[in-house]
Amino acid sequence: MTPPGPDRRTTELAAPFVELRTALGRVLVGQDDAATGLTLALLAEQHAYLEGPPGCGKSELAAALAALSGARTHTLVFHRDIRETDLLGDVLLSRHHHRGHERLRRELIPGPLLQAEVALLEDLPRSPGEALGPLLRILAERHALGQTLPLESAVATGPLEQVEAPIDPLEPGQLDRFAVQLRLPGLLTGGLFDEAAVLLEREAARQPARRAVPAHTFTTGDTAPRPAVMGTVIRNAAQRAAAALQVEPRTLDAYHRLLDRLRQRTADESASGDRLMSDRSFSSAALRLVRAHAFLRGAPAAAPRDLGAIRYMVAHRLPDEVQEAFDHILEELLGDPPNVTMTETGAQMPGAQSQGDDSDGAAAASPASDSWIDDQADLPAPPTLFGKPPPPAQVDPLLRALVGRIERGRIDPDTDPGGQPRGYRPLRDLDELIDADLIEALLFAEGRLPGAPRTFERKRKSAGGAVAVLRDISASMAGRLTVWSSQVVLGILRVAARRRMRVGYVEFHHRALPHQVGGRLLHRSYSRLAEQAGQAKAVGQTNYEAPLRTALEGLRGGSGRNRHVVLLTDGLPIIGDTTVRRERQLARRLGVALHTVFLGNGDCPPVLDDISLETGGLRFCGRPLAGGGLRLEER
Amino acid sequence: MSDLTPLRDLLDHHVVGHDEVKTALLLALITREHIYVEGPPGTAKTRLAEVAAKGSELDFFFYQLHRDTRLAELVGDIVLERRKVKTDGAAPGTAGEAERIHQRIEPGGLLTAEVAVLDDISRAPGEALNVLLRILNERRFGAAPIPLMAAIATGNPMDDEYYNEPLDPANLDRFALQLRVSGLIQSGVDDAKTLIDRFAAGSVVEQPDPEPVTDRTTLDALNQRMVEVEVGAAVRAALLDILRTLVLEFECNETNSLLTDRTFLVKAIKILRGAALLAGRSAVDLPDLAALSWMTTFRVPPEAHEALPRIIGRVSRQIQAV
């Protein structure tokens, strides 16, 4: 079969989108991926989610897409008080007199969002669940209040998922409504100094903007209004043409193999990040994007290389490590003929194998240390220091107690004015009318409601929680104590991994040695920490102050009660403030529980008791057993 | 000297000391950036803001935040509008009268002011302030631009004794300029003596309302001139070196700092231009880089902030040597 030659009309239709891509690329410095991803999203009529650190230009890029595309747009800034009516439209309350009684009916009149072709949803995760549920449904169905919406793409922005952010992160299922998911790096914090220099130069060369009303929105590009590069008719024609593009059979074949690889890698990695490969996204949406990719480069049909469009989808669908390897995986897949046999060095990299029997190969290639995340699996073999491993530490009592404390913090959502509405409660204060049921508030104001209107009860769950493990690696911890404390750390990591809690790991002697991932103390890279925990070497002297300070700084700013620090040590602090008075105070103020575990034969330093008692933490001690093992029990 | 010398003199006349805050205030008015001043009670934070606003004949909005602050108190009243409409009667038995109910905000307070003083911002609940800070950031409410030039927020130190919730760092980021002040008497500087002498002389017992010495037109003109201030390659290279030092040597990252591109690559240029204008120059010079330390106060770890003058000095010498 010969693919049809490039249709002249196709090329004509693609040109405005190529222009759009170029123009978007000029809006921000160093964010080319995001520009391409957004262009593809609009062309494939998919929704997009942009996330990144504050001030990296998410909103700017989204606004530029809206302006350049010439689409009818509506911007909605989400906040905790956003209501259904802001999203959908005004309430229509109709009254009918019917056989002597009055009948009230509540309807909605479609608002501007429902008439938009490109909808900008800023700070989406700040919205309460009440508003988000219907909105996401409408986005998916493109149908509301009995009419089909003109909506082509919704572009949402949100902050990076961080402990510090006082908002609940969106769930992967909610994010799945956004086919395109893009993560924008910060130029400075991402170390992209060359791009930063370009941006500085551009800002310095900025032309005077003569305007009566000074504009102050953040722009990194020209502040002049951006003229549209296309109109709705052209845009829609291009979208239709892109959707009708053929997908070559070899592309489909490569896509199947790509999905296999991604599935394997996702199952292999006990890595951090979400994993959700839904049918919805990876069938229709993915192929629309692949077609759009081909269309954009003027190809007559989607070739295997157009599978590159998939990488704009993966930010919340694949674990971080797999995302990083995505380009590599795809490259190897496209480069490799399907029948190469596995070489012995190939075992290092599952992506180095190809299709066919590679499911076995990949399983063999996955390091054994990944299996510990499974609750049923055994712990990894303890590091051998004397040739023969010592009998294992009995860490269960500690873990059980810790799990109890963690669960206690998770069960009941706290009442929180910034939380999500989870029911109604009576009005306590006239001020709360703003958060009351609209109709009831109106009837109340008219004096037609016998009682007070109901208002939302807002609650917030302690999202995930966090645990930081501080492990003494001073010289006295050498030998069996090192092995045992590794086992305790692994046990805690396992508990945390099962609950998707963020973990931090700080080894300390006279200094604190935090093991950060991506510059953060708290993260979800459980397997990396597990590996680290097996390698600790005992040196130096003990200092409690430095590690506690490090951990508390890392936990600072987070909300919720479910924050824990576990301090593992075998001796008295010698260096730093030995009473850690200030750290105890800080922990109390932050509501962080400091649990202490004392290992070894000596007497437990009284300061450990003080630390735990003051902060509501657990107290444990580990006694070596006659047979050579270690038993942990409450002090 | 710049066009704002009269305003500076007015500030000096009404408040003793606090040189840095005064300069930063003027900088905020020129660059149209918001400013956050943190310091113990009674350090003339609010007074300075008030004098600056009245001295330049600007509409002034003052609000004392508290822990139950709600949006409506800041932006105006929330109005429920009801309009009678006719229904089409599509569904059986629905023909007849109906009411369309619409919720909107009658602009007031922050939405109509040119200078806003938000006192004790650290007392307001973080999440409830979200919309307020968003307005400060975008300077528009809904589709309409607001006349606000600068918001001046004050807060008490986040030490234990003041029982404040620490401000969400992302919220603090809305304030491009950030300063920490201490009381004159407590820090024992020479100005303390001047202050006491002044009160002893009885000359300021009755604080008169400041007379306007400048106006919005002057400020607008200065703001327009800002873009003409040249930012040369040497200054840009120095700025980038300083930022690189913060990231690489002081390990500022997304967790411990707010080293955002918006603030340090875009707004920094504005601030530098403003500083040059305030010093009466038509091009940014290396000494103007000192204004950067008004941007880092709460954005980078304390040790990095304290080291900043040293870093600026070192980088400036290197650049000059080249």
Coordinates of C-alpha atoms in Angstrom, one line a residue, chain A residues 96-513:
Chain A
H96 CA -44.9 28.5 39.2
H97 CA -48.3 28.6 40.8
H98 CA -49.9 25.4 40.4
R99 CA -53.2 24.5 41.9
G100 CA -52.8 26.8 44.8
H101 CA -49.3 25.9 45.7
E102 CA -46.0 27.4 44.5
R103 CA -43.4 25.2 42.8
L104 CA -39.8 26.3 42.8
R105 CA -37.5 25.0 40.1
R106 CA -33.7 25.5 39.9
E107 CA -32.0 25.6 36.5
L108 CA -28.8 26.9 35.2
I109 CA -28.2 29.3 32.4
P110 CA -25.0 28.4 30.5
G111 CA -22.2 30.8 31.5
P112 CA -19.2 31.9 29.5
L113 CA -17.1 28.9 30.3
L114 CA -19.6 26.7 28.5
Q115 CA -19.4 28.9 25.4
A116 CA -15.6 28.9 25.3
E117 CA -13.6 27.2 22.6
V118 CA -10.4 27.3 24.6
A119 CA -11.0 27.3 28.4
L120 CA -8.2 28.4 30.7
L121 CA -8.5 26.9 34.2
E122 CA -5.9 28.5 36.4
D123 CA -4.8 27.0 39.7
L124 CA -7.2 24.1 39.2
P125 CA -6.2 22.1 42.2
R126 CA -7.3 25.0 44.5
S127 CA -10.9 24.2 43.6
P128 CA -13.1 22.4 46.1
G129 CA -14.3 18.9 45.1
E130 CA -17.9 20.1 44.8
A131 CA -16.9 22.3 41.8
L132 CA -14.3 20.0 40.4
G133 CA -16.5 16.9 40.0
P134 CA -19.0 18.4 37.6
L135 CA -16.4 20.4 35.8
L136 CA -14.2 17.4 35.0
R137 CA -17.2 15.5 33.8
I138 CA -18.2 18.3 31.5
L139 CA -14.6 18.5 30.2
A140 CA -14.7 14.8 29.4
E141 CA -18.1 14.8 27.8
R142 CA -18.1 18.2 26.2
H143 CA -21.8 18.3 26.9
A144 CA -23.6 20.2 29.5
L145 CA -27.1 21.5 30.4
G146 CA -28.5 19.7 27.4
Q147 CA -26.2 21.1 24.8
T148 CA -23.0 20.2 23.1
L149 CA -20.2 22.5 23.9
P150 CA -17.9 24.3 21.4
L151 CA -15.0 23.4 23.7
E152 CA -11.9 22.3 21.9
S153 CA -9.2 22.4 24.6
A154 CA -9.2 23.2 28.2
V155 CA -5.8 24.2 29.6
A156 CA -5.4 23.9 33.3
T157 CA -2.5 25.1 35.4
G158 CA -1.4 23.9 38.8
P159 CA 1.5 24.1 41.2
L160 CA 4.1 21.3 41.5
E161 CA 3.0 18.7 44.0
Q162 CA 4.8 19.8 47.1
V163 CA 4.5 19.2 50.8
E164 CA 4.6 23.0 51.3
A165 CA 1.6 23.7 49.1
P166 CA -1.4 24.2 51.3
I167 CA -3.7 22.4 48.8
D168 CA -4.7 18.8 48.2
P169 CA -3.1 17.5 45.1
L170 CA -5.4 16.3 42.3
E171 CA -5.8 12.6 42.1
P172 CA -4.3 10.7 39.1
G173 CA -7.9 9.9 38.0
Q174 CA -8.8 13.5 37.9
L175 CA -5.7 14.4 36.0
D176 CA -6.4 11.7 33.5
R177 CA -9.0 14.0 32.0
F178 CA -6.1 16.0 30.7
A179 CA -4.5 14.0 27.9
V180 CA -1.6 16.3 27.7
Q181 CA 0.4 16.8 30.9
L182 CA 3.4 19.0 30.9
R183 CA 5.8 19.8 33.6
L184 CA 7.7 23.1 33.2
P185 CA 11.1 23.5 34.8
G186 CA 12.2 26.6 36.6
L187 CA 15.2 28.0 34.8
L188 CA 17.1 29.0 37.9
T189 CA 16.2 26.1 40.1
G190 CA 16.6 23.7 37.2
G191 CA 20.1 25.1 36.6
L192 CA 19.3 26.3 33.1
F193 CA 21.5 29.3 33.3
D194 CA 22.1 29.7 29.6
E195 CA 18.3 30.1 29.1
A196 CA 18.2 32.4 32.1
A197 CA 20.8 34.6 30.4
V198 CA 18.7 34.8 27.3
L199 CA 15.6 35.8 29.3
L200 CA 17.6 38.5 31.1
E201 CA 18.8 39.9 27.9
R202 CA 15.3 39.9 26.5
E203 CA 13.9 41.7 29.5
A204 CA 16.7 44.3 29.4
A205 CA 15.9 45.0 25.7
R206 CA 12.2 45.3 26.3
Q207 CA 10.7 48.1 24.3
P208 CA 8.8 50.8 26.0
A209 CA 5.1 49.9 26.3
R210 CA 3.2 53.2 25.8
R211 CA -0.1 52.6 27.4
A212 CA -2.6 54.6 29.5
V213 CA -3.3 51.8 31.8
P214 CA -0.1 50.1 32.9
A215 CA -0.3 46.3 32.5
H216 CA 1.2 44.3 35.3
T217 CA 0.6 40.8 34.4
F218 CA 3.8 38.8 34.4
T219 CA 5.2 38.4 30.9
T220 CA 8.5 37.1 29.8
G221 CA 7.8 38.0 26.2
D222 CA 6.5 41.1 24.5
T223 CA 3.7 42.7 26.3
A224 CA 2.0 43.7 23.1
P225 CA -1.3 41.9 22.5
R226 CA -0.7 38.8 20.5
P227 CA -2.7 38.8 17.2
A228 CA -4.3 35.5 16.4
V229 CA -2.6 33.4 13.8
M230 CA -5.7 31.7 12.7
G231 CA -9.5 31.8 12.8
T232 CA -12.0 29.4 14.1
V233 CA -12.9 28.0 10.6
I234 CA -9.3 27.2 9.8
R235 CA -8.6 25.8 13.2
N236 CA -11.6 23.5 13.1
A237 CA -10.7 22.4 9.6
A238 CA -7.2 21.6 10.7
Q239 CA -8.5 19.7 13.7
R240 CA -10.8 17.6 11.5
A241 CA -8.0 17.0 9.0
A242 CA -5.6 15.9 11.7
A243 CA -8.1 13.6 13.2
A244 CA -8.7 11.9 9.9
L245 CA -5.0 11.3 9.2
Q246 CA -4.1 7.7 8.6
V247 CA -1.9 5.8 11.1
E248 CA 0.5 3.5 9.3
P249 CA 0.3 -0.1 10.3
R250 CA 4.0 -0.1 11.4
T251 CA 3.2 2.8 13.7
L252 CA 0.4 0.9 15.4
D253 CA 2.8 -2.1 15.7
A254 CA 5.4 0.2 17.3
Y255 CA 2.8 1.7 19.6
H256 CA 1.9 -1.7 20.9
R257 CA 5.5 -2.5 21.6
L258 CA 5.9 0.9 23.2
L259 CA 3.0 0.3 25.5
D260 CA 4.5 -3.1 26.4
R261 CA 7.7 -1.5 27.4
L262 CA 6.1 1.2 29.4
R263 CA 4.0 -1.3 31.2
Q264 CA 7.0 -3.4 32.1
R265 CA 9.1 -0.5 33.2
T266 CA 6.2 0.9 35.3
A267 CA 5.7 -2.4 36.9
D268 CA 9.4 -2.8 37.5
E269 CA 10.1 0.5 39.1
S270 CA 9.3 0.9 42.7
A271 CA 9.8 4.5 41.7
S272 CA 8.1 7.6 42.8
G273 CA 5.3 9.3 40.9
D274 CA 1.9 8.3 39.7
R275 CA 1.1 5.3 37.5
L276 CA -2.1 5.3 35.5
M277 CA -2.3 4.0 32.0
S278 CA -6.0 4.3 31.4
D279 CA -7.7 3.0 28.3
R280 CA -9.3 6.4 27.8
S281 CA -6.0 8.1 27.4
F282 CA -3.9 5.5 25.7
S283 CA -6.4 4.6 23.1
S284 CA -8.2 7.6 21.6
A285 CA -6.4 10.5 23.1
A286 CA -2.9 9.1 22.4
L287 CA -3.7 8.3 18.8
R288 CA -5.2 11.8 18.3
L289 CA -2.0 13.3 19.5
V290 CA 0.2 11.0 17.4
R291 CA -1.9 12.1 14.3
A292 CA -1.6 15.7 15.3
H293 CA 2.2 15.3 15.5
A294 CA 2.3 13.9 12.0
F295 CA 0.0 16.6 10.7
L296 CA 2.1 19.3 12.3
R297 CA 5.2 18.1 10.4
G298 CA 3.2 17.8 7.2
A299 CA 3.3 14.0 6.9
P300 CA 0.6 12.2 4.9
A301 CA 0.2 9.6 7.6
A302 CA 1.4 8.9 11.2
A303 CA 4.8 7.2 11.2
P304 CA 6.4 5.5 14.1
R305 CA 8.5 8.6 14.9
D306 CA 5.2 10.5 15.6
L307 CA 4.9 8.3 18.7
G308 CA 7.1 11.0 20.2
A309 CA 3.9 12.9 20.9
I310 CA 3.2 10.4 23.7
R311 CA 5.8 12.0 25.8
Y312 CA 3.7 15.0 26.3
M313 CA 1.2 12.7 28.1
V314 CA 3.2 11.1 30.8
A315 CA 3.8 13.6 33.6
H316 CA 1.2 12.0 35.9
R317 CA 0.8 8.6 34.2
L318 CA 4.2 7.1 34.5
P319 CA 6.7 7.0 37.4
D320 CA 9.4 9.7 37.3
E321 CA 12.2 7.4 36.4
V322 CA 10.2 6.0 33.4
Q323 CA 9.4 9.5 32.2
E324 CA 13.1 10.4 32.3
A325 CA 13.9 7.3 30.3
F326 CA 11.0 7.8 27.8
D327 CA 12.9 9.3 25.0
H328 CA 15.5 6.6 25.4
I329 CA 12.9 3.9 25.4
L330 CA 11.3 5.2 22.3
E331 CA 14.6 5.7 20.5
E332 CA 15.7 2.2 21.2
L333 CA 12.3 0.8 20.1
L334 CA 12.4 2.7 16.8
G335 CA 16.1 1.9 16.3
D336 CA 16.0 -1.7 17.1
P337 CA 14.9 -4.3 14.6
P338 CA 12.4 -6.5 16.3
N339 CA 14.4 -9.7 16.4
V340 CA 17.7 -8.8 18.1
T341 CA 18.4 -11.3 20.9
M342 CA 19.3 -10.1 24.4
T343 CA 23.0 -9.6 25.1
E344 CA 24.5 -10.3 28.4
T345 CA 25.0 -6.6 29.1
G346 CA 21.5 -5.9 28.1
A347 CA 20.3 -7.1 31.4
Q348 CA 21.2 -3.7 32.9
M349 CA 18.6 -1.9 30.9
P350 CA 15.2 -3.4 30.2
G351 CA 14.7 -1.0 27.4
A352 CA 17.7 -2.6 25.6
Q353 CA 15.6 -5.7 24.8
S354 CA 13.0 -5.7 22.2
Q355 CA 9.6 -7.3 21.8
G356 CA 8.7 -10.9 22.0
D357 CA 10.2 -12.7 24.9
D358 CA 11.3 -9.5 26.7
S359 CA 8.7 -9.8 29.4
D360 CA 10.9 -12.5 31.0
G361 CA 14.0 -10.6 30.3
A362 CA 12.7 -7.5 31.9
A363 CA 11.7 -9.3 35.0
A364 CA 15.1 -10.8 35.3
A365 CA 16.7 -7.4 34.7
S366 CA 14.7 -5.7 37.4
P367 CA 16.8 -5.4 40.5
A368 CA 15.7 -7.5 43.4
S369 CA 15.5 -4.5 45.6
D370 CA 12.3 -3.5 44.0
S371 CA 10.3 -6.3 45.5
W372 CA 10.6 -4.9 49.0
I373 CA 7.8 -2.5 48.3
D374 CA 5.4 -5.4 48.2
D375 CA 4.2 -6.0 51.7
Q376 CA 4.3 -9.7 51.3
A377 CA 7.8 -9.8 50.1
D378 CA 10.8 -10.4 52.3
L379 CA 13.2 -7.6 53.1
P380 CA 16.3 -7.4 51.0
A381 CA 19.2 -9.4 52.3
P382 CA 20.8 -7.3 55.0
P383 CA 24.3 -6.0 54.1
T384 CA 26.9 -8.4 55.2
L385 CA 29.7 -7.0 57.3
F386 CA 31.2 -10.1 58.8
G387 CA 30.7 -12.4 55.9
K388 CA 27.7 -13.9 57.7
P389 CA 24.7 -11.7 58.3
P390 CA 23.6 -11.3 61.9
P391 CA 20.2 -12.5 62.9
P392 CA 17.5 -10.0 61.9
A393 CA 16.2 -7.3 64.1
Q394 CA 12.6 -7.9 65.2
V395 CA 11.2 -4.6 64.1
D396 CA 7.5 -5.5 64.1
P397 CA 6.6 -3.9 67.4
L398 CA 8.0 -0.6 66.4
L399 CA 6.3 -0.7 63.0
R400 CA 3.0 -1.7 64.4
A401 CA 3.1 1.2 66.9
L402 CA 4.2 3.6 64.2
V403 CA 1.4 2.4 61.8
G404 CA -1.1 3.0 64.6
R405 CA 0.1 6.6 65.0
I406 CA 0.1 7.2 61.3
E407 CA -3.4 5.8 60.8
R408 CA -4.7 7.9 63.7
G409 CA -3.7 11.0 61.8
R410 CA -5.3 9.9 58.6
I411 CA -8.8 8.7 59.5
D412 CA -10.7 11.8 60.2
P413 CA -10.4 14.8 58.0
D414 CA -10.0 18.0 60.0
T415 CA -12.5 20.8 59.7
D416 CA -10.6 23.4 57.8
P417 CA -11.9 26.6 56.2
G418 CA -9.6 25.9 53.2
G419 CA -10.9 22.3 52.8
Q420 CA -13.4 20.8 50.5
P421 CA -17.1 20.8 51.2
R422 CA -18.1 17.5 52.7
G423 CA -21.6 18.1 53.8
Y424 CA -23.7 20.9 55.3
R425 CA -23.9 22.4 58.7
P426 CA -26.1 25.1 60.2
L427 CA -25.1 28.7 59.7
R428 CA -23.3 30.1 62.7
D429 CA -22.5 33.6 61.6
L430 CA -24.1 35.8 59.0
D431 CA -20.7 36.1 57.3
E432 CA -21.0 32.5 56.3
L433 CA -23.8 33.4 53.9
I434 CA -21.2 33.5 51.2
D435 CA -20.6 29.8 51.7
A436 CA -24.2 28.8 52.1
D437 CA -26.6 27.2 49.7
L438 CA -27.5 29.9 47.2
I439 CA -31.2 29.3 47.0
E440 CA -31.6 28.8 50.7
A441 CA -29.6 32.0 51.3
L442 CA -32.0 33.9 49.1
L443 CA -35.1 32.5 50.7
F444 CA -33.6 33.3 54.1
A445 CA -33.0 36.8 53.0
E446 CA -36.6 37.1 52.0
G447 CA -37.7 35.7 55.3
R448 CA -39.3 32.8 53.7
L449 CA -37.0 30.1 55.2
P450 CA -38.1 29.0 58.7
G451 CA -34.6 28.4 59.9
A452 CA -31.1 29.5 58.8
P453 CA -29.7 28.4 55.4
R454 CA -27.3 25.5 55.4
T455 CA -23.7 26.3 54.8
F456 CA -20.9 24.0 53.6
E457 CA -18.9 22.0 56.1
R458 CA -15.4 22.1 54.8
K459 CA -12.9 19.5 55.7
R460 CA -9.5 18.5 54.7
K461 CA -7.7 15.2 55.0
S462 CA -4.1 15.1 56.0
A463 CA -2.9 14.3 52.5
G464 CA -0.5 11.5 52.6
G465 CA 1.6 12.7 55.4
A466 CA 5.3 12.5 55.8
V467 CA 7.9 10.7 57.8
A468 CA 11.6 11.6 58.2
V469 CA 14.0 9.0 59.4
L470 CA 17.1 10.2 61.2
R471 CA 19.7 7.6 61.5
D472 CA 22.8 7.8 63.7
I473 CA 25.9 6.6 61.8
S474 CA 28.5 7.7 64.4
A475 CA 31.4 5.4 65.0
S476 CA 29.8 3.6 67.9
M477 CA 27.1 2.3 65.5
A478 CA 29.6 0.1 63.7
G479 CA 28.9 -3.6 63.3
R480 CA 25.6 -5.2 64.1
L481 CA 24.0 -2.0 65.1
T482 CA 24.5 -0.7 61.5
V483 CA 22.8 -3.7 60.1
W484 CA 19.9 -3.6 62.5
S485 CA 19.3 0.1 62.0
S486 CA 19.3 -0.5 58.3
Q487 CA 16.5 -3.0 58.9
V488 CA 14.5 -0.6 61.0
V489 CA 14.9 2.0 58.2
L490 CA 13.8 -0.4 55.6
G491 CA 10.8 -1.3 57.7
I492 CA 9.7 2.3 58.0
L493 CA 10.2 2.9 54.3
R494 CA 8.0 -0.1 53.6
V495 CA 5.2 1.3 55.8
A496 CA 5.6 4.7 54.2
A497 CA 5.6 3.3 50.7
R498 CA 2.4 1.4 51.3
R499 CA 0.7 4.6 52.3
R500 CA 2.3 6.7 49.7
M501 CA 3.7 9.0 52.4
R502 CA 6.6 11.1 51.5
V503 CA 9.8 10.1 53.2
G504 CA 13.0 11.8 54.1
Y505 CA 16.2 10.1 55.2
V506 CA 18.9 11.8 57.1
E507 CA 22.0 10.1 58.2
F508 CA 24.0 11.9 60.9
H509 CA 27.1 11.8 62.9
H510 CA 28.6 15.2 63.9
R511 CA 26.8 16.6 60.8
A512 CA 23.5 15.9 59.2
L513 CA 23.7 14.2 55.8

